[in-house]
Amino acid sequence: MNTLDTYKVIPVSILTGFLGAGKTTLLNYILKEKHGYKMACIVNEFGEIGIDNQLVENAEEEVLEMNNGCICCSVRTDLVKSIRKIFERGNFDYIMIETTGLANPSPVAQTFFNIPELQKFVRLDSIVTVIDAENFERHMQESETTEDQVRMADFLIINKTDLVPLSDVLTLERRLREMNPGAEMIRSQKGVVDLKRLLDVKAFDVGEKLEMEPDFLSEEHHHHDEEVSSVSYRTERSVDLQKFEAFVQEISSKEKILRSKGIISVKGDKRKAIFHGVCNRFSMYWDKPWNPNEKKQCQIVVIGKKLDKARLVSQIEATLA
């Protein structure tokens, strides 16, 4: 077993971006590619049920979930504990931290400089912010966190460029350049990027961050938009596919949904169904069959503004077979 006192200093990348931008898609791409690193991942979610950590396609990697609060405020001490666990469990040489889409990356990065213990065995290599090319302007209107994520980035991954015209991509790049002149911008579709440009490149410069945000290393607390909340639902019953699709269409027109996601058991099918929603765009695809040793169940998380939890739960239960 390795100890924190004897282990080599290894790089850490913080993966951030607003709800549904494509962080988990990028993380899965990184884990599947042959880059020579043995990676460990820390996945933080906003909500009682962790969906993204179940969708991380890990083989030899260590994946730790933190879904009891947002990593940038209430559970920063748990981040230190999670990193310690990684060193106790294996010889990893890279750590990826995927934050919730509502996280300001500044206090997460701050943790690596304000806690001397961490500096002995990890170094912050970069902040990677994933941008949703289709919904960026809407995200900017919905939350100030989006601007924080852009301003603090070392890399801006402009994702989903296949969903918008080239002229819109160019306009977006000009906007991002005004917000953060120093970040390197990389266009992406479905999270595919050149990892040689992204990993272990020593891109994070604390001096530059202090110039941009003078109170970067201060201990002030960061809070989220109080109107944003999540509704989590879990059941061992299956859904009727037609009823569930009707439910999705209804909430897209009547609710202020920022992000929805789930792992669904569908009546009459042996496969898992993976459900994703970003703003008013929804998709569902079939995944691998349910393992005979696991219980079929539905796990659904909806994140939005001024959500009526009782009504949403009632609507979900109306789709059950």
Coordinates of N, CA, C and O in Angstrom, one line a residue, residues 150-306:
V150 N -15.9 29.7 -17.5 CA -15.1 30.1 -18.6 C -13.9 30.9 -18.2 O -12.8 30.7 -18.7
R151 N -14.1 31.9 -17.3 CA -13.0 32.7 -16.9 C -11.8 32.0 -16.3 O -10.7 32.4 -16.4
M152 N -12.1 30.9 -15.6 CA -11.0 30.2 -14.9 C -10.4 29.1 -15.7 O -9.5 28.4 -15.2
A153 N -10.9 28.9 -16.9 CA -10.4 27.7 -17.7 C -9.0 27.9 -18.3 O -8.6 29.1 -18.7
D154 N -8.2 26.9 -18.3 CA -7.0 26.8 -19.1 C -7.3 26.3 -20.5 O -6.6 26.7 -21.5
F155 N -8.3 25.4 -20.6 CA -8.7 24.9 -21.9 C -10.3 25.1 -22.0 O -11.0 24.8 -21.0
L156 N -10.7 25.5 -23.1 CA -12.1 25.6 -23.4 C -12.5 24.7 -24.5 O -12.1 24.8 -25.7
I157 N -13.1 23.6 -24.1 CA -13.5 22.5 -25.1 C -14.9 22.9 -25.7 O -15.9 22.8 -25.0
I158 N -14.9 23.4 -26.9 CA -16.2 23.8 -27.5 C -16.8 22.6 -28.1 O -16.5 22.1 -29.2
N159 N -17.8 22.0 -27.3 CA -18.3 20.7 -27.7 C -19.6 20.9 -28.5 O -20.2 21.9 -28.5
K160 N -20.1 19.8 -29.1 CA -21.3 19.8 -29.9 C -21.3 20.7 -31.1 O -22.3 21.3 -31.4
T161 N -20.1 20.9 -31.7 CA -20.0 21.8 -32.8 C -20.8 21.3 -34.0 O -21.1 22.1 -35.0
D162 N -21.2 20.0 -34.0 CA -21.9 19.4 -35.1 C -23.4 19.8 -35.0 O -24.1 19.6 -36.0
L163 N -23.8 20.5 -34.0 CA -25.2 20.8 -33.8 C -25.5 22.2 -34.2 O -26.7 22.6 -34.2
V164 N -24.5 23.0 -34.5 CA -24.7 24.4 -34.8 C -23.9 24.8 -36.1 O -22.9 24.1 -36.4
P165 N -24.3 25.8 -36.8 CA -23.6 26.3 -38.0 C -22.2 26.8 -37.7 O -22.0 27.2 -36.5
L166 N -21.3 26.7 -38.6 CA -19.9 27.1 -38.4 C -19.9 28.6 -38.0 O -19.1 29.0 -37.2
S167 N -20.8 29.4 -38.6 CA -20.8 30.8 -38.3 C -21.1 31.0 -36.8 O -20.5 31.9 -36.1
D168 N -22.0 30.2 -36.2 CA -22.3 30.3 -34.8 C -21.1 29.9 -33.9 O -20.8 30.5 -32.9
V169 N -20.3 28.9 -34.4 CA -19.1 28.5 -33.7 C -18.1 29.6 -33.6 O -17.5 29.9 -32.6
L170 N -17.9 30.3 -34.8 CA -16.9 31.4 -34.8 C -17.4 32.5 -33.9 O -16.5 33.1 -33.3
T171 N -18.7 32.8 -33.9 CA -19.2 33.9 -33.0 C -18.9 33.5 -31.6 O -18.5 34.3 -30.8
L172 N -19.2 32.2 -31.2 CA -19.0 31.8 -29.9 C -17.5 31.9 -29.5 O -17.2 32.3 -28.4
E173 N -16.6 31.5 -30.4 CA -15.2 31.6 -30.1 C -14.8 33.0 -29.8 O -13.9 33.3 -28.9
R174 N -15.3 33.9 -30.6 CA -14.9 35.4 -30.3 C -15.4 35.8 -29.0 O -14.8 36.5 -28.2
R175 N -16.6 35.3 -28.6 CA -17.2 35.7 -27.3 C -16.3 35.1 -26.2 O -16.0 35.8 -25.2
L176 N -16.0 33.9 -26.3 CA -15.1 33.2 -25.3 C -13.8 33.8 -25.2 O -13.2 34.0 -24.1
R177 N -13.2 34.3 -26.3 CA -11.9 34.9 -26.3 C -11.9 36.2 -25.5 O -11.0 36.6 -24.8
E178 N -13.0 36.9 -25.6 CA -13.2 38.2 -24.9 C -13.3 37.9 -23.4 O -12.8 38.7 -22.6
M179 N -13.9 36.8 -23.0 CA -14.1 36.4 -21.6 C -12.8 35.9 -21.0 O -12.6 36.1 -19.8
N180 N -12.1 35.1 -21.8 CA -10.9 34.5 -21.3 C -9.8 34.5 -22.4 O -9.7 33.5 -23.2
P181 N -9.0 35.6 -22.5 CA -8.0 35.7 -23.6 C -6.9 34.6 -23.5 O -6.3 34.3 -24.6
G182 N -6.7 34.1 -22.4 CA -5.5 33.2 -22.2 C -5.8 31.7 -22.4 O -4.9 30.9 -22.5
A183 N -7.1 31.3 -22.5 CA -7.4 29.9 -22.6 C -7.2 29.4 -24.0 O -7.4 30.1 -25.0
E184 N -6.8 28.1 -24.1 CA -6.7 27.5 -25.4 C -8.0 26.9 -25.8 O -8.6 26.1 -25.0
M185 N -8.5 27.2 -26.9 CA -9.8 26.7 -27.4 C -9.6 25.5 -28.3 O -8.8 25.5 -29.2
I186 N -10.4 24.5 -28.1 CA -10.4 23.2 -28.8 C -11.8 22.9 -29.2 O -12.7 22.7 -28.4
R187 N -12.1 22.7 -30.5 CA -13.4 22.3 -31.0 C -13.5 20.8 -30.8 O -12.6 20.0 -30.9
S188 N -14.8 20.4 -30.5 CA -15.0 19.0 -30.2 C -16.4 18.5 -30.7 O -17.3 19.3 -30.6
Q189 N -16.5 17.3 -31.1 CA -17.8 16.6 -31.3 C -17.8 15.3 -30.5 O -16.8 14.5 -30.6
K190 N -18.8 15.2 -29.6 CA -18.9 14.0 -28.7 C -17.7 13.8 -27.9 O -17.3 12.7 -27.6
G191 N -17.0 14.9 -27.5 CA -15.9 14.8 -26.5 C -14.6 14.4 -27.1 O -13.7 14.1 -26.3
V192 N -14.5 14.3 -28.4 CA -13.2 13.8 -29.0 C -12.2 15.0 -29.1 O -12.6 16.0 -29.8
V193 N -11.1 14.8 -28.5 CA -10.0 15.9 -28.6 C -8.7 15.2 -28.7 O -8.5 14.0 -28.4
D194 N -7.7 16.0 -29.0 CA -6.3 15.6 -29.0 C -5.8 15.6 -27.6 O -5.5 16.7 -27.1
L195 N -5.6 14.4 -27.0 CA -5.2 14.4 -25.6 C -3.8 14.8 -25.3 O -3.5 15.2 -24.2
K196 N -3.0 14.8 -26.3 CA -1.6 15.3 -26.1 C -1.6 16.8 -25.8 O -0.7 17.3 -25.2
R197 N -2.6 17.5 -26.3 CA -2.8 18.9 -26.0 C -3.4 19.2 -24.6 O -3.3 20.3 -24.1
L198 N -4.0 18.1 -24.0 CA -4.8 18.4 -22.8 C -4.2 17.8 -21.5 O -4.5 18.4 -20.5
L199 N -3.5 16.7 -21.6 CA -3.1 16.0 -20.4 C -1.6 16.3 -20.0 O -0.7 16.3 -20.9
D200 N -1.4 16.6 -18.7 CA 0.0 16.7 -18.2 C 0.8 17.8 -19.0 O 1.9 17.5 -19.4
V201 N 0.2 18.9 -19.1 CA 0.8 20.0 -19.9 C 1.2 21.2 -19.0 O 1.7 22.2 -19.6
K202 N 1.0 21.1 -17.7 CA 1.3 22.2 -16.8 C 0.8 23.5 -17.2 O 1.4 24.5 -17.2
A203 N -0.5 23.5 -17.5 CA -1.2 24.7 -18.0 C -1.7 25.6 -16.9 O -1.8 26.8 -17.2
F204 N -1.9 25.1 -15.7 CA -2.4 26.0 -14.7 C -1.3 26.9 -14.1 O -0.3 26.4 -13.6
D205 N -1.5 28.2 -14.1 CA -0.6 29.1 -13.5 C -1.3 30.0 -12.5 O -2.2 30.8 -12.8
V206 N -0.9 29.8 -11.2 CA -1.6 30.4 -10.1 C -1.5 31.9 -10.2 O -2.4 32.7 -9.8
G207 N -0.3 32.4 -10.7 CA -0.1 33.8 -10.8 C -1.1 34.5 -11.8 O -1.7 35.5 -11.5
E208 N -1.3 33.8 -12.9 CA -2.3 34.3 -13.9 C -3.7 34.3 -13.3 O -4.5 35.3 -13.6
K209 N -4.0 33.3 -12.5 CA -5.4 33.3 -12.0 C -5.6 34.4 -11.0 O -6.7 35.0 -10.8
L210 N -4.5 34.7 -10.2 CA -4.6 35.8 -9.2 C -4.8 37.1 -9.9 O -5.4 38.0 -9.4
E211 N -4.1 37.3 -11.1 CA -4.3 38.5 -11.8 C -5.8 38.7 -12.3 O -6.3 39.8 -12.3
M212 N -6.4 37.6 -12.7 CA -7.7 37.6 -13.2 C -8.7 37.7 -12.0 O -9.8 38.3 -12.1
E213 N -8.4 37.0 -10.9 CA -9.3 36.9 -9.8 C -8.5 37.1 -8.5 O -8.0 36.1 -7.9
P214 N -8.2 38.4 -8.1 CA -7.3 38.6 -7.0 C -7.7 37.9 -5.7 O -6.7 37.6 -4.9
D215 N -8.9 37.6 -5.4 CA -9.3 36.8 -4.2 C -9.3 35.3 -4.4 O -10.0 34.6 -3.7
F216 N -8.7 34.9 -5.5 CA -8.7 33.4 -5.8 C -8.3 32.5 -4.6 O -8.9 31.5 -4.4
L217 N -7.3 32.9 -3.8 CA -6.9 32.1 -2.7 C -7.5 32.4 -1.4 O -7.2 31.9 -0.4
S218 N -8.5 33.3 -1.4 CA -9.2 33.7 -0.2 C -10.1 32.5 0.2 O -10.5 31.7 -0.6
E219 N -10.6 32.5 1.5 CA -11.4 31.5 2.0 C -12.9 31.8 2.0 O -13.7 31.2 2.7
E220 N -13.3 32.8 1.1 CA -14.7 33.1 1.1 C -15.5 32.0 0.5 O -15.0 31.2 -0.3
H221 N -16.8 31.9 0.9 CA -17.6 30.8 0.4 C -18.3 31.2 -0.9 O -18.5 32.4 -1.2
H222 N -18.5 30.2 -1.7 CA -19.2 30.4 -3.0 C -20.5 29.7 -2.9 O -20.7 28.6 -2.5
H223 N -21.6 30.4 -3.4 CA -22.9 29.9 -3.3 C -23.5 29.8 -4.7 O -23.1 30.5 -5.6
H224 N -24.5 28.9 -4.8 CA -25.2 28.7 -6.1 C -26.5 29.5 -6.1 O -26.9 30.1 -5.1
D225 N -27.0 29.6 -7.3 CA -28.3 30.2 -7.5 C -29.3 29.4 -6.7 O -29.6 28.2 -6.8
E226 N -30.0 30.1 -5.7 CA -30.9 29.5 -4.8 C -32.1 28.9 -5.5 O -32.8 28.0 -5.0
E227 N -32.4 29.3 -6.7 CA -33.6 28.8 -7.4 C -33.3 27.5 -8.1 O -34.3 26.8 -8.4
V228 N -32.1 27.1 -8.2 CA -31.7 25.8 -8.8 C -31.8 24.7 -7.8 O -31.3 24.8 -6.7
S229 N -32.6 23.7 -8.1 CA -32.8 22.5 -7.2 C -32.8 21.2 -8.1 O -32.8 21.3 -9.3
S230 N -32.8 20.1 -7.4 CA -32.9 18.8 -8.1 C -33.9 18.0 -7.5 O -34.3 18.1 -6.3
V231 N -34.5 17.1 -8.4 CA -35.5 16.1 -7.9 C -34.9 14.8 -8.3 O -34.6 14.5 -9.5
S232 N -34.7 13.9 -7.3 CA -34.2 12.6 -7.6 C -35.3 11.5 -7.3 O -36.0 11.6 -6.3
Y233 N -35.3 10.5 -8.2 CA -36.4 9.5 -8.0 C -35.8 8.1 -8.4 O -35.1 8.0 -9.4
R234 N -36.1 7.1 -7.5 CA -35.6 5.8 -7.7 C -36.7 4.8 -7.5 O -37.5 4.9 -6.5
T235 N -36.9 3.8 -8.3 CA -37.9 2.8 -8.1 C -37.4 1.5 -8.8 O -36.6 1.5 -9.7
E236 N -37.9 0.3 -8.3 CA -37.5 -1.0 -8.8 C -38.6 -1.4 -9.9 O -38.5 -2.5 -10.4
R237 N -39.5 -0.5 -10.1 CA -40.5 -0.8 -11.2 C -40.0 -0.3 -12.5 O -39.1 0.5 -12.6
S238 N -40.5 -0.8 -13.6 CA -40.1 -0.4 -14.9 C -41.1 0.6 -15.5 O -42.2 0.8 -15.0
V239 N -40.7 1.3 -16.5 CA -41.5 2.3 -17.1 C -42.2 1.8 -18.4 O -41.6 0.9 -19.1
D240 N -43.3 2.3 -18.7 CA -43.9 2.1 -20.0 C -43.3 3.2 -21.0 O -43.3 4.4 -20.7
L241 N -42.6 2.7 -22.0 CA -41.8 3.6 -22.9 C -42.6 4.7 -23.5 O -42.2 5.8 -23.5
Q242 N -43.8 4.4 -24.0 CA -44.6 5.5 -24.6 C -45.0 6.5 -23.6 O -45.0 7.7 -23.8
K243 N -45.4 6.1 -22.4 CA -45.8 7.0 -21.3 C -44.6 7.9 -20.9 O -44.7 9.1 -20.6
F244 N -43.4 7.2 -20.8 CA -42.2 8.0 -20.4 C -41.8 9.0 -21.5 O -41.5 10.2 -21.1
E245 N -41.9 8.7 -22.7 CA -41.6 9.6 -23.8 C -42.6 10.8 -23.8 O -42.2 11.9 -24.0
A246 N -43.9 10.5 -23.4 CA -44.9 11.6 -23.3 C -44.5 12.5 -22.1 O -44.7 13.7 -22.2
F247 N -44.1 11.9 -21.0 CA -43.7 12.7 -19.9 C -42.5 13.6 -20.2 O -42.5 14.8 -19.8
V248 N -41.5 13.1 -21.0 CA -40.4 13.9 -21.4 C -40.9 15.1 -22.2 O -40.4 16.3 -22.0
Q249 N -41.7 14.9 -23.1 CA -42.2 16.0 -24.0 C -43.0 17.0 -23.1 O -42.9 18.2 -23.4
E250 N -43.7 16.6 -22.1 CA -44.5 17.5 -21.3 C -43.6 18.4 -20.5 O -43.8 19.6 -20.4
I251 N -42.6 17.8 -19.8 CA -41.7 18.6 -19.0 C -40.9 19.6 -19.8 O -40.5 20.7 -19.3
S252 N -40.6 19.2 -21.0 CA -39.8 20.1 -21.9 C -40.5 21.4 -22.2 O -39.9 22.4 -22.5
S253 N -41.9 21.3 -22.2 CA -42.6 22.5 -22.6 C -43.2 23.3 -21.4 O -43.5 24.5 -21.5
K254 N -43.2 22.6 -20.2 CA -43.9 23.3 -19.1 C -42.9 23.6 -17.9 O -43.2 24.4 -17.0
E255 N -41.8 22.9 -17.8 CA -40.9 23.1 -16.7 C -39.6 23.8 -17.1 O -39.2 23.8 -18.3
K256 N -39.0 24.5 -16.2 CA -37.7 25.2 -16.4 C -36.6 24.2 -16.2 O -35.9 24.2 -15.1
I257 N -36.4 23.2 -17.1 CA -35.4 22.2 -16.9 C -34.1 22.6 -17.5 O -34.0 23.0 -18.6
L258 N -33.0 22.4 -16.7 CA -31.7 22.7 -17.2 C -31.0 21.4 -17.6 O -30.2 21.4 -18.5
R259 N -31.3 20.3 -16.8 CA -30.6 19.0 -17.1 C -31.5 17.9 -16.5 O -32.0 18.1 -15.4
S260 N -31.6 16.9 -17.2 CA -32.2 15.6 -16.7 C -31.5 14.4 -17.2 O -30.9 14.5 -18.3
K261 N -31.5 13.4 -16.5 CA -30.7 12.2 -16.8 C -31.2 11.0 -16.0 O -31.9 11.2 -15.0
G262 N -30.9 9.8 -16.5 CA -31.4 8.7 -15.8 C -31.0 7.4 -16.4 O -30.5 7.3 -17.6
I263 N -31.0 6.3 -15.6 CA -30.8 5.0 -16.1 C -32.2 4.3 -15.9 O -32.7 4.2 -14.8
I264 N -32.8 3.8 -17.0 CA -34.2 3.4 -17.0 C -34.3 1.9 -17.3 O -33.7 1.4 -18.2
S265 N -35.2 1.3 -16.5 CA -35.7 -0.1 -16.8 C -37.0 0.0 -17.6 O -37.9 0.6 -17.1
V266 N -37.0 -0.5 -18.8 CA -38.2 -0.4 -19.7 C -38.9 -1.7 -19.7 O -38.3 -2.8 -19.9
K267 N -40.2 -1.7 -19.5 CA -41.0 -2.9 -19.5 C -40.9 -3.6 -20.9 O -40.9 -3.1 -21.9
G268 N -40.6 -4.9 -20.8 CA -40.5 -5.8 -21.9 C -39.1 -5.8 -22.6 O -39.0 -6.4 -23.7
D269 N -38.1 -5.1 -22.0 CA -36.8 -5.1 -22.7 C -35.7 -5.4 -21.6 O -35.8 -4.9 -20.5
K270 N -34.8 -6.2 -22.0 CA -33.7 -6.7 -21.1 C -32.6 -5.7 -21.0 O -31.7 -5.8 -20.1
R271 N -32.6 -4.6 -21.8 CA -31.5 -3.7 -21.8 C -31.8 -2.5 -21.0 O -32.9 -2.1 -20.8
K272 N -30.7 -1.9 -20.5 CA -30.8 -0.6 -19.8 C -31.1 0.5 -20.8 O -30.5 0.4 -21.9
A273 N -31.9 1.5 -20.5 CA -32.0 2.6 -21.3 C -31.4 3.8 -20.6 O -31.6 4.0 -19.4
I274 N -30.6 4.6 -21.3 CA -29.9 5.8 -20.8 C -30.6 7.0 -21.3 O -30.8 7.2 -22.5
F275 N -31.0 7.8 -20.4 CA -31.8 9.0 -20.7 C -31.0 10.3 -20.4 O -30.4 10.4 -19.4
H276 N -31.0 11.2 -21.4 CA -30.3 12.5 -21.3 C -31.2 13.6 -21.7 O -31.8 13.5 -22.8
G277 N -31.2 14.7 -21.0 CA -31.9 15.9 -21.4 C -31.1 17.1 -21.1 O -30.5 17.2 -20.0
V278 N -30.9 18.0 -22.1 CA -30.2 19.3 -21.9 C -31.1 20.4 -22.4 O -31.4 20.4 -23.6
C279 N -31.6 21.2 -21.5 CA -32.6 22.2 -21.8 C -33.8 21.5 -22.5 O -34.4 20.6 -21.9
N280 N -34.1 21.8 -23.7 CA -35.3 21.2 -24.4 C -34.9 20.1 -25.4 O -35.7 19.6 -26.1
R281 N -33.6 19.7 -25.4 CA -33.2 18.6 -26.2 C -33.1 17.3 -25.4 O -32.4 17.3 -24.4
F282 N -33.8 16.2 -25.8 CA -33.8 15.0 -25.0 C -33.4 13.8 -25.9 O -33.6 13.8 -27.1
S283 N -32.7 12.8 -25.3 CA -32.4 11.7 -26.1 C -32.4 10.5 -25.2 O -32.2 10.6 -23.9
M284 N -32.6 9.3 -25.8 CA -32.5 8.0 -25.0 C -31.9 7.0 -25.9 O -32.2 6.9 -27.1
Y285 N -31.0 6.2 -25.4 CA -30.4 5.2 -26.1 C -30.3 3.9 -25.3 O -30.3 3.9 -24.1
W286 N -30.2 2.8 -26.0 CA -30.1 1.5 -25.4 C -28.7 1.2 -25.0 O -27.8 1.4 -25.8
D287 N -28.5 0.7 -23.8 CA -27.2 0.3 -23.3 C -27.1 -1.2 -23.2 O -28.0 -1.9 -23.7
K288 N -26.2 -1.7 -22.5 CA -26.0 -3.2 -22.3 C -27.1 -3.8 -21.4 O -27.9 -3.0 -20.7
P289 N -27.4 -5.1 -21.5 CA -28.5 -5.7 -20.8 C -28.2 -5.6 -19.3 O -27.0 -5.5 -18.8
W290 N -29.2 -5.7 -18.5 CA -29.1 -5.7 -17.1 C -28.4 -6.9 -16.6 O -28.6 -8.0 -17.1
N291 N -27.5 -6.8 -15.7 CA -26.7 -7.9 -15.1 C -27.7 -8.8 -14.3 O -28.5 -8.3 -13.6
P292 N -27.6 -10.1 -14.5 CA -28.5 -11.0 -13.8 C -28.4 -10.8 -12.3 O -29.4 -11.1 -11.5
N293 N -27.3 -10.3 -11.8 CA -27.1 -10.2 -10.3 C -27.5 -8.8 -9.8 O -27.4 -8.6 -8.6
E294 N -28.0 -7.9 -10.7 CA -28.4 -6.6 -10.2 C -29.9 -6.4 -10.4 O -30.5 -7.0 -11.3
K295 N -30.5 -5.6 -9.5 CA -32.0 -5.4 -9.6 C -32.2 -4.4 -10.7 O -31.6 -3.4 -10.8
K296 N -33.2 -4.7 -11.5 CA -33.7 -3.7 -12.5 C -34.3 -2.5 -11.8 O -35.0 -2.7 -10.8
Q297 N -34.0 -1.3 -12.1 CA -34.6 -0.2 -11.5 C -34.5 1.1 -12.4 O -33.8 1.1 -13.4
C298 N -35.2 2.1 -12.0 CA -35.2 3.4 -12.7 C -34.6 4.4 -11.7 O -35.0 4.5 -10.6
Q299 N -33.6 5.1 -12.2 CA -33.0 6.2 -11.4 C -33.0 7.4 -12.3 O -32.4 7.5 -13.4
I300 N -33.7 8.5 -11.8 CA -33.9 9.7 -12.6 C -33.6 10.9 -11.8 O -33.9 11.0 -10.6
V301 N -32.8 11.8 -12.4 CA -32.5 13.1 -11.7 C -32.9 14.2 -12.7 O -32.6 14.2 -13.9
V302 N -33.7 15.2 -12.1 CA -34.1 16.4 -12.9 C -33.5 17.6 -12.2 O -33.7 17.8 -11.0
I303 N -32.8 18.5 -12.9 CA -32.2 19.7 -12.3 C -32.8 20.9 -13.0 O -32.9 20.9 -14.3
G304 N -33.3 21.9 -12.3 CA -33.9 23.0 -12.9 C -34.2 24.1 -11.9 O -33.8 24.1 -10.8
K305 N -35.0 25.1 -12.4 CA -35.3 26.3 -11.5 C -36.8 26.2 -11.1 O -37.7 25.9 -11.9
K306 N -37.0 26.4 -9.8 CA -38.4 26.5 -9.3 C -39.1 25.2 -9.6 O -40.3 25.2 -10.0

